CSV table of N, CA, C and O in Angstrom, one decimal:
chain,number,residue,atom,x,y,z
A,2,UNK,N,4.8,14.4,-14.4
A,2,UNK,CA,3.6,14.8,-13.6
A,2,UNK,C,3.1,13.7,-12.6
A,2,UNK,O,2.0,13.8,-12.3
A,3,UNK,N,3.7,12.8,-12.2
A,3,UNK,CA,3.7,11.3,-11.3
A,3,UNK,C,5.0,11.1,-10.4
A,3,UNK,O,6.2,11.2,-10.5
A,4,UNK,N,4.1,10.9,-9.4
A,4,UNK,CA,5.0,10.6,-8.5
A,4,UNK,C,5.1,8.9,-8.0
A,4,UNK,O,4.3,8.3,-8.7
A,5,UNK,N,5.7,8.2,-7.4
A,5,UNK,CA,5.6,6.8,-6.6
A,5,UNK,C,6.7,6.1,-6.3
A,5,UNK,O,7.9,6.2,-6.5
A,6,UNK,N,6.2,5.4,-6.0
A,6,UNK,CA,7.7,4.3,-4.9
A,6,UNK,C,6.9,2.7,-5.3
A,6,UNK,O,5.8,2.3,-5.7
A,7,UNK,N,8.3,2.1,-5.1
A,7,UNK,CA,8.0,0.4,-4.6
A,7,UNK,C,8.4,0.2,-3.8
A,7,UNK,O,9.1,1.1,-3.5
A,8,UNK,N,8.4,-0.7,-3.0
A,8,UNK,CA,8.9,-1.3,-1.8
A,8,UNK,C,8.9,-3.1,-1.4
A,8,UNK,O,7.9,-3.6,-0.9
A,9,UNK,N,9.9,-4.0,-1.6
A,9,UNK,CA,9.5,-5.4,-1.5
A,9,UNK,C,9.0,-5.5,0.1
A,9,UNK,O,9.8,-4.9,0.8
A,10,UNK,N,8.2,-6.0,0.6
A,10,UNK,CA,7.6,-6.4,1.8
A,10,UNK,C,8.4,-7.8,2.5
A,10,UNK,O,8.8,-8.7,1.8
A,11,UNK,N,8.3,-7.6,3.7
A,11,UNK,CA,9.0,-9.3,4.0
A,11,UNK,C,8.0,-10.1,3.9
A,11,UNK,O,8.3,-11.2,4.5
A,12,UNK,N,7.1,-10.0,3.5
A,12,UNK,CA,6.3,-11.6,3.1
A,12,UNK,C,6.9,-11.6,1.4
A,12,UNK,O,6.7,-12.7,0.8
A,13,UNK,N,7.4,-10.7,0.7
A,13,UNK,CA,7.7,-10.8,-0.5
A,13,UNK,C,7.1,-10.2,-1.5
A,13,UNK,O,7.7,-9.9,-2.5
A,14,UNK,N,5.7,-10.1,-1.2
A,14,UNK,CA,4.7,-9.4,-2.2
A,14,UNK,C,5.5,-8.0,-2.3
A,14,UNK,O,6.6,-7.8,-1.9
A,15,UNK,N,4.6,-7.1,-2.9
A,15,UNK,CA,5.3,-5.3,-3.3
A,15,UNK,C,4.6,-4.8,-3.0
A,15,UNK,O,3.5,-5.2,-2.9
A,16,UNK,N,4.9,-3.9,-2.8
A,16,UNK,CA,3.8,-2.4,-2.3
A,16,UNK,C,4.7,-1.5,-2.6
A,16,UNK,O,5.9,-1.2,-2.4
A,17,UNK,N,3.0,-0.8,-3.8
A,17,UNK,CA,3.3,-0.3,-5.0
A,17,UNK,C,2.2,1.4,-4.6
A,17,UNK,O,1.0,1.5,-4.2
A,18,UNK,N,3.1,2.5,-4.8
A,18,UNK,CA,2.8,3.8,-4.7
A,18,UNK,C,2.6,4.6,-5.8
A,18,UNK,O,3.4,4.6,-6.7
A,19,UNK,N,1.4,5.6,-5.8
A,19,UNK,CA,1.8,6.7,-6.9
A,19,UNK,C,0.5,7.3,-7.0
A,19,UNK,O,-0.5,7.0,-6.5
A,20,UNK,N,0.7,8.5,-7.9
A,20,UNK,CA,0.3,10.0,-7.8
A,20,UNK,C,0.2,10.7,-8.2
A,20,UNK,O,1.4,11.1,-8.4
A,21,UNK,N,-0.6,11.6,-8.7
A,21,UNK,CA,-0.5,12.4,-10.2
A,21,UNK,C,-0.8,13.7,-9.8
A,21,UNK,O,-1.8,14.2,-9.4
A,22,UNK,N,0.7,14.4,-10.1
A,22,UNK,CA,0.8,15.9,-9.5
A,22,UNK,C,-0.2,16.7,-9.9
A,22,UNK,O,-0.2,17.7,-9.2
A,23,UNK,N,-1.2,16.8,-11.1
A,23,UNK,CA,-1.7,17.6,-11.3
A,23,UNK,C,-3.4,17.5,-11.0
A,23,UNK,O,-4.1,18.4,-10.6
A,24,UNK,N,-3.9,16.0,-11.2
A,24,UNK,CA,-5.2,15.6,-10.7
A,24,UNK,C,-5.1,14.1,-11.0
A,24,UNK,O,-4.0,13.5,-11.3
A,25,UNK,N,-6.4,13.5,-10.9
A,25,UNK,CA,-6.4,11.9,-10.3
A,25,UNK,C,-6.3,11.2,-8.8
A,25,UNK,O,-6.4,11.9,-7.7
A,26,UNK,N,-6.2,10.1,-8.9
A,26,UNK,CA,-6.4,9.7,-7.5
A,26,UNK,C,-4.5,9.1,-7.3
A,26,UNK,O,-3.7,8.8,-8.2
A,27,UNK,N,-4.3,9.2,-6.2
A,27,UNK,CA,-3.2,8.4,-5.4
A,27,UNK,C,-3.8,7.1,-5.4
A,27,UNK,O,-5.0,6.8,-5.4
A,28,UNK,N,-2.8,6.3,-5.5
A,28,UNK,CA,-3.2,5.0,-5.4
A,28,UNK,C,-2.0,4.1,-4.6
A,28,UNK,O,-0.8,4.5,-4.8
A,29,UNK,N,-2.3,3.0,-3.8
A,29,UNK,CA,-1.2,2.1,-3.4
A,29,UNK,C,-1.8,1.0,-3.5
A,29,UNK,O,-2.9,1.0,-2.9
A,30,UNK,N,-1.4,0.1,-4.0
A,30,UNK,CA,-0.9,-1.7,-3.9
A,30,UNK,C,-0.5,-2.6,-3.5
A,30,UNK,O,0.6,-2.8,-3.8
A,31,UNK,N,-1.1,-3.8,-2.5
A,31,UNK,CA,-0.2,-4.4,-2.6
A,31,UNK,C,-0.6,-5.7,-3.3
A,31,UNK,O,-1.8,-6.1,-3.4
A,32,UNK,N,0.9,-6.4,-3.8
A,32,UNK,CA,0.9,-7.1,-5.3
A,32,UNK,C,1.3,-8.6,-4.5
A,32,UNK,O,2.2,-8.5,-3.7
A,33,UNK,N,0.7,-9.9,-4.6
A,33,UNK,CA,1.0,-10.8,-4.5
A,33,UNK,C,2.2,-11.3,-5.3
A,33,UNK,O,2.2,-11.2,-6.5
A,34,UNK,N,3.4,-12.0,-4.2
A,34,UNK,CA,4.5,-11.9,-5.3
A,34,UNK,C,4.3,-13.6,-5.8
A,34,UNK,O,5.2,-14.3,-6.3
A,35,UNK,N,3.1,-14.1,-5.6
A,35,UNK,CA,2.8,-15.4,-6.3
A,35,UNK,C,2.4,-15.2,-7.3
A,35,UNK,O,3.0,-15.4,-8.4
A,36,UNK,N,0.7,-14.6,-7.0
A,36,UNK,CA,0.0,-14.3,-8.4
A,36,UNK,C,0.1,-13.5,-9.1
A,36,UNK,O,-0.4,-13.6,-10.3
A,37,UNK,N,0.8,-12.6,-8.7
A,37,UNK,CA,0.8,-11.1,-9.3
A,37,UNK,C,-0.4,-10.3,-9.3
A,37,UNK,O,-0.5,-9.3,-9.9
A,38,UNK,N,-1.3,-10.8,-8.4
A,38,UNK,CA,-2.3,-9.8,-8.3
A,38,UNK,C,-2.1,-9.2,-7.1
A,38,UNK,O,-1.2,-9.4,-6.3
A,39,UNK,N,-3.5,-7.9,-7.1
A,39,UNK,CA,-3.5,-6.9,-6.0
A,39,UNK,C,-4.5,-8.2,-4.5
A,39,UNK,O,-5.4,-9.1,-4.5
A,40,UNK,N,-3.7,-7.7,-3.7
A,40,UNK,CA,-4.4,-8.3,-2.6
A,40,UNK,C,-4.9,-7.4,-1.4
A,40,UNK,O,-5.5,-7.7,-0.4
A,41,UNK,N,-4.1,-6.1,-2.0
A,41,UNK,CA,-5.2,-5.1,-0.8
A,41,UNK,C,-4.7,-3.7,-1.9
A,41,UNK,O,-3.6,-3.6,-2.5
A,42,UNK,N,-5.7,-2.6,-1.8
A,42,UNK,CA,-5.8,-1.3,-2.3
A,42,UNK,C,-6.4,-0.5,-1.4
A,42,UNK,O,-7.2,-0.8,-0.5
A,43,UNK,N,-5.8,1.1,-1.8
A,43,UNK,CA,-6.4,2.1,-1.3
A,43,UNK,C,-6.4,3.3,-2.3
A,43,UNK,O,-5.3,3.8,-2.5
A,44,UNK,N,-7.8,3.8,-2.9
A,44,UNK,CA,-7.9,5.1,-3.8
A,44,UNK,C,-7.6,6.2,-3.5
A,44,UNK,O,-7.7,6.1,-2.3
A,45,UNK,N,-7.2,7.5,-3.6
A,45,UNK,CA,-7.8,8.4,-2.5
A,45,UNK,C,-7.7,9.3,-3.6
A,45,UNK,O,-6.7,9.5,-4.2
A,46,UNK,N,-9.1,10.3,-3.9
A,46,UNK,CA,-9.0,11.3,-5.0
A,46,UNK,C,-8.3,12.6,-4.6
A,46,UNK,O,-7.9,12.8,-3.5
A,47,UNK,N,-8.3,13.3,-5.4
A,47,UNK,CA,-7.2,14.4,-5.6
A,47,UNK,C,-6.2,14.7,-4.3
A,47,UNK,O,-6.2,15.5,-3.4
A,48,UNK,N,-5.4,13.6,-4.5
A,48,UNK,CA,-4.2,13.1,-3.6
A,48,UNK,C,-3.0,13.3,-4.3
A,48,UNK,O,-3.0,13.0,-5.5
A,49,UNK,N,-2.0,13.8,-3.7
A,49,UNK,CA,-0.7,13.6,-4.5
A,49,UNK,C,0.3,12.5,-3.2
A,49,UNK,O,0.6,12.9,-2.1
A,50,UNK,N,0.6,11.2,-3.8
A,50,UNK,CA,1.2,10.2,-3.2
A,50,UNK,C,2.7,9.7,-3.4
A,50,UNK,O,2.8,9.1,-4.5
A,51,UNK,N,3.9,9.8,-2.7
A,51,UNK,CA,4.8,8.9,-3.5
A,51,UNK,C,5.8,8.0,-2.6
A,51,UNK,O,6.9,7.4,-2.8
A,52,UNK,N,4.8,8.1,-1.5
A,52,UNK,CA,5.6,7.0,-0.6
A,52,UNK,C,4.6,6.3,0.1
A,52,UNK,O,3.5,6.9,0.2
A,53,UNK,N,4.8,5.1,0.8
A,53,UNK,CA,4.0,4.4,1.7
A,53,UNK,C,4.3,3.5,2.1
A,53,UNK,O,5.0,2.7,1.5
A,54,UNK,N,3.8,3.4,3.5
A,54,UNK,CA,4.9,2.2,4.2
A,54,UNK,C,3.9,1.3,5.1
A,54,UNK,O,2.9,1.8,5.5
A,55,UNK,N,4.1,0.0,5.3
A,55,UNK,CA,2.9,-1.5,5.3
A,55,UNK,C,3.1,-0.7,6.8
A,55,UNK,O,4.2,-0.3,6.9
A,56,UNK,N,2.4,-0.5,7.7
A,56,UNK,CA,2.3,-0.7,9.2
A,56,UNK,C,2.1,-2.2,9.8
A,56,UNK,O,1.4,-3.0,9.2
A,57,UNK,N,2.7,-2.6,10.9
A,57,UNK,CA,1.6,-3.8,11.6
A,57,UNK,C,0.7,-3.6,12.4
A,57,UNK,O,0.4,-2.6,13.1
A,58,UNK,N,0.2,-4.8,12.2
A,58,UNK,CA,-1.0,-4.5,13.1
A,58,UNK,C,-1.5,-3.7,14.2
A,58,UNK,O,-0.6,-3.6,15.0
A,59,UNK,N,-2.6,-3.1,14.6
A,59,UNK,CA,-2.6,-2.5,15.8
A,59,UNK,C,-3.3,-3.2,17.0
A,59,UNK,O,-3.3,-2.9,18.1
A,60,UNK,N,-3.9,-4.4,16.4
A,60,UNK,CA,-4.5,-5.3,17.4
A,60,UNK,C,-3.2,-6.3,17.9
A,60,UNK,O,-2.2,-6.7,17.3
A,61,UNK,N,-3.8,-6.6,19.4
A,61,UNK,CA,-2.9,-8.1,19.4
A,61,UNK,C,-3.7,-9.2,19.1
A,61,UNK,O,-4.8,-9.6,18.8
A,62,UNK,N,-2.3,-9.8,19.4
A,62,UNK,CA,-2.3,-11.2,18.2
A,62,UNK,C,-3.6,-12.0,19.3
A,62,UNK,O,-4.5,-12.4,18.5
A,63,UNK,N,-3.9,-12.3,20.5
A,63,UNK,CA,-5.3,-12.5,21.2
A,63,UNK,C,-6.3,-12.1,20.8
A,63,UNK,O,-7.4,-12.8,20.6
A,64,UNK,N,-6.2,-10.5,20.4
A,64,UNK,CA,-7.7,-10.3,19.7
A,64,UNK,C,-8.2,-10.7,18.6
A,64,UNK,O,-9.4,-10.6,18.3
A,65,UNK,N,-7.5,-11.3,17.8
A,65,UNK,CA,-7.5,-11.7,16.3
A,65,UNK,C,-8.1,-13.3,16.5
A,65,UNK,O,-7.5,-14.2,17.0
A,66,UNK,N,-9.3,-13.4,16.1
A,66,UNK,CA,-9.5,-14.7,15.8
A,66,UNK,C,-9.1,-16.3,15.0
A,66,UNK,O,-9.8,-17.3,15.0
């Protein structure tokens, strides 16, 4: 009744997917591959999720302080 993916990132951390075919929220991850903690999330309720992919940025690298 779950769906999800992993994916290693090129900074190394993971980004972590998944999704509960019947109710619950989708959820993704991503996991510091130092600490092992989450360093960024996204919930989204009655979502069915099993893939997800890091984008870059949409700013340039000037706008960025």
């Amino acid at each position: 009744p779950f769906v999800g993916g992993h994916r290693v990132l090129p900074n190394g951390n993971a980004l972590l997917c998944a999704g509960g075919v019947f109710e619950g929220a989708a959820a993704v991850h991503e996991v510091s591959s130092e600490t092992g903690e989450a360093v960024w999330r996204l919930e989204v309720e009655g979502s069915i999720l099993y893939r997800a992919q890091r984008l870059p940025s949409f700013w340039y690298q000037e706008a960025i302080p």
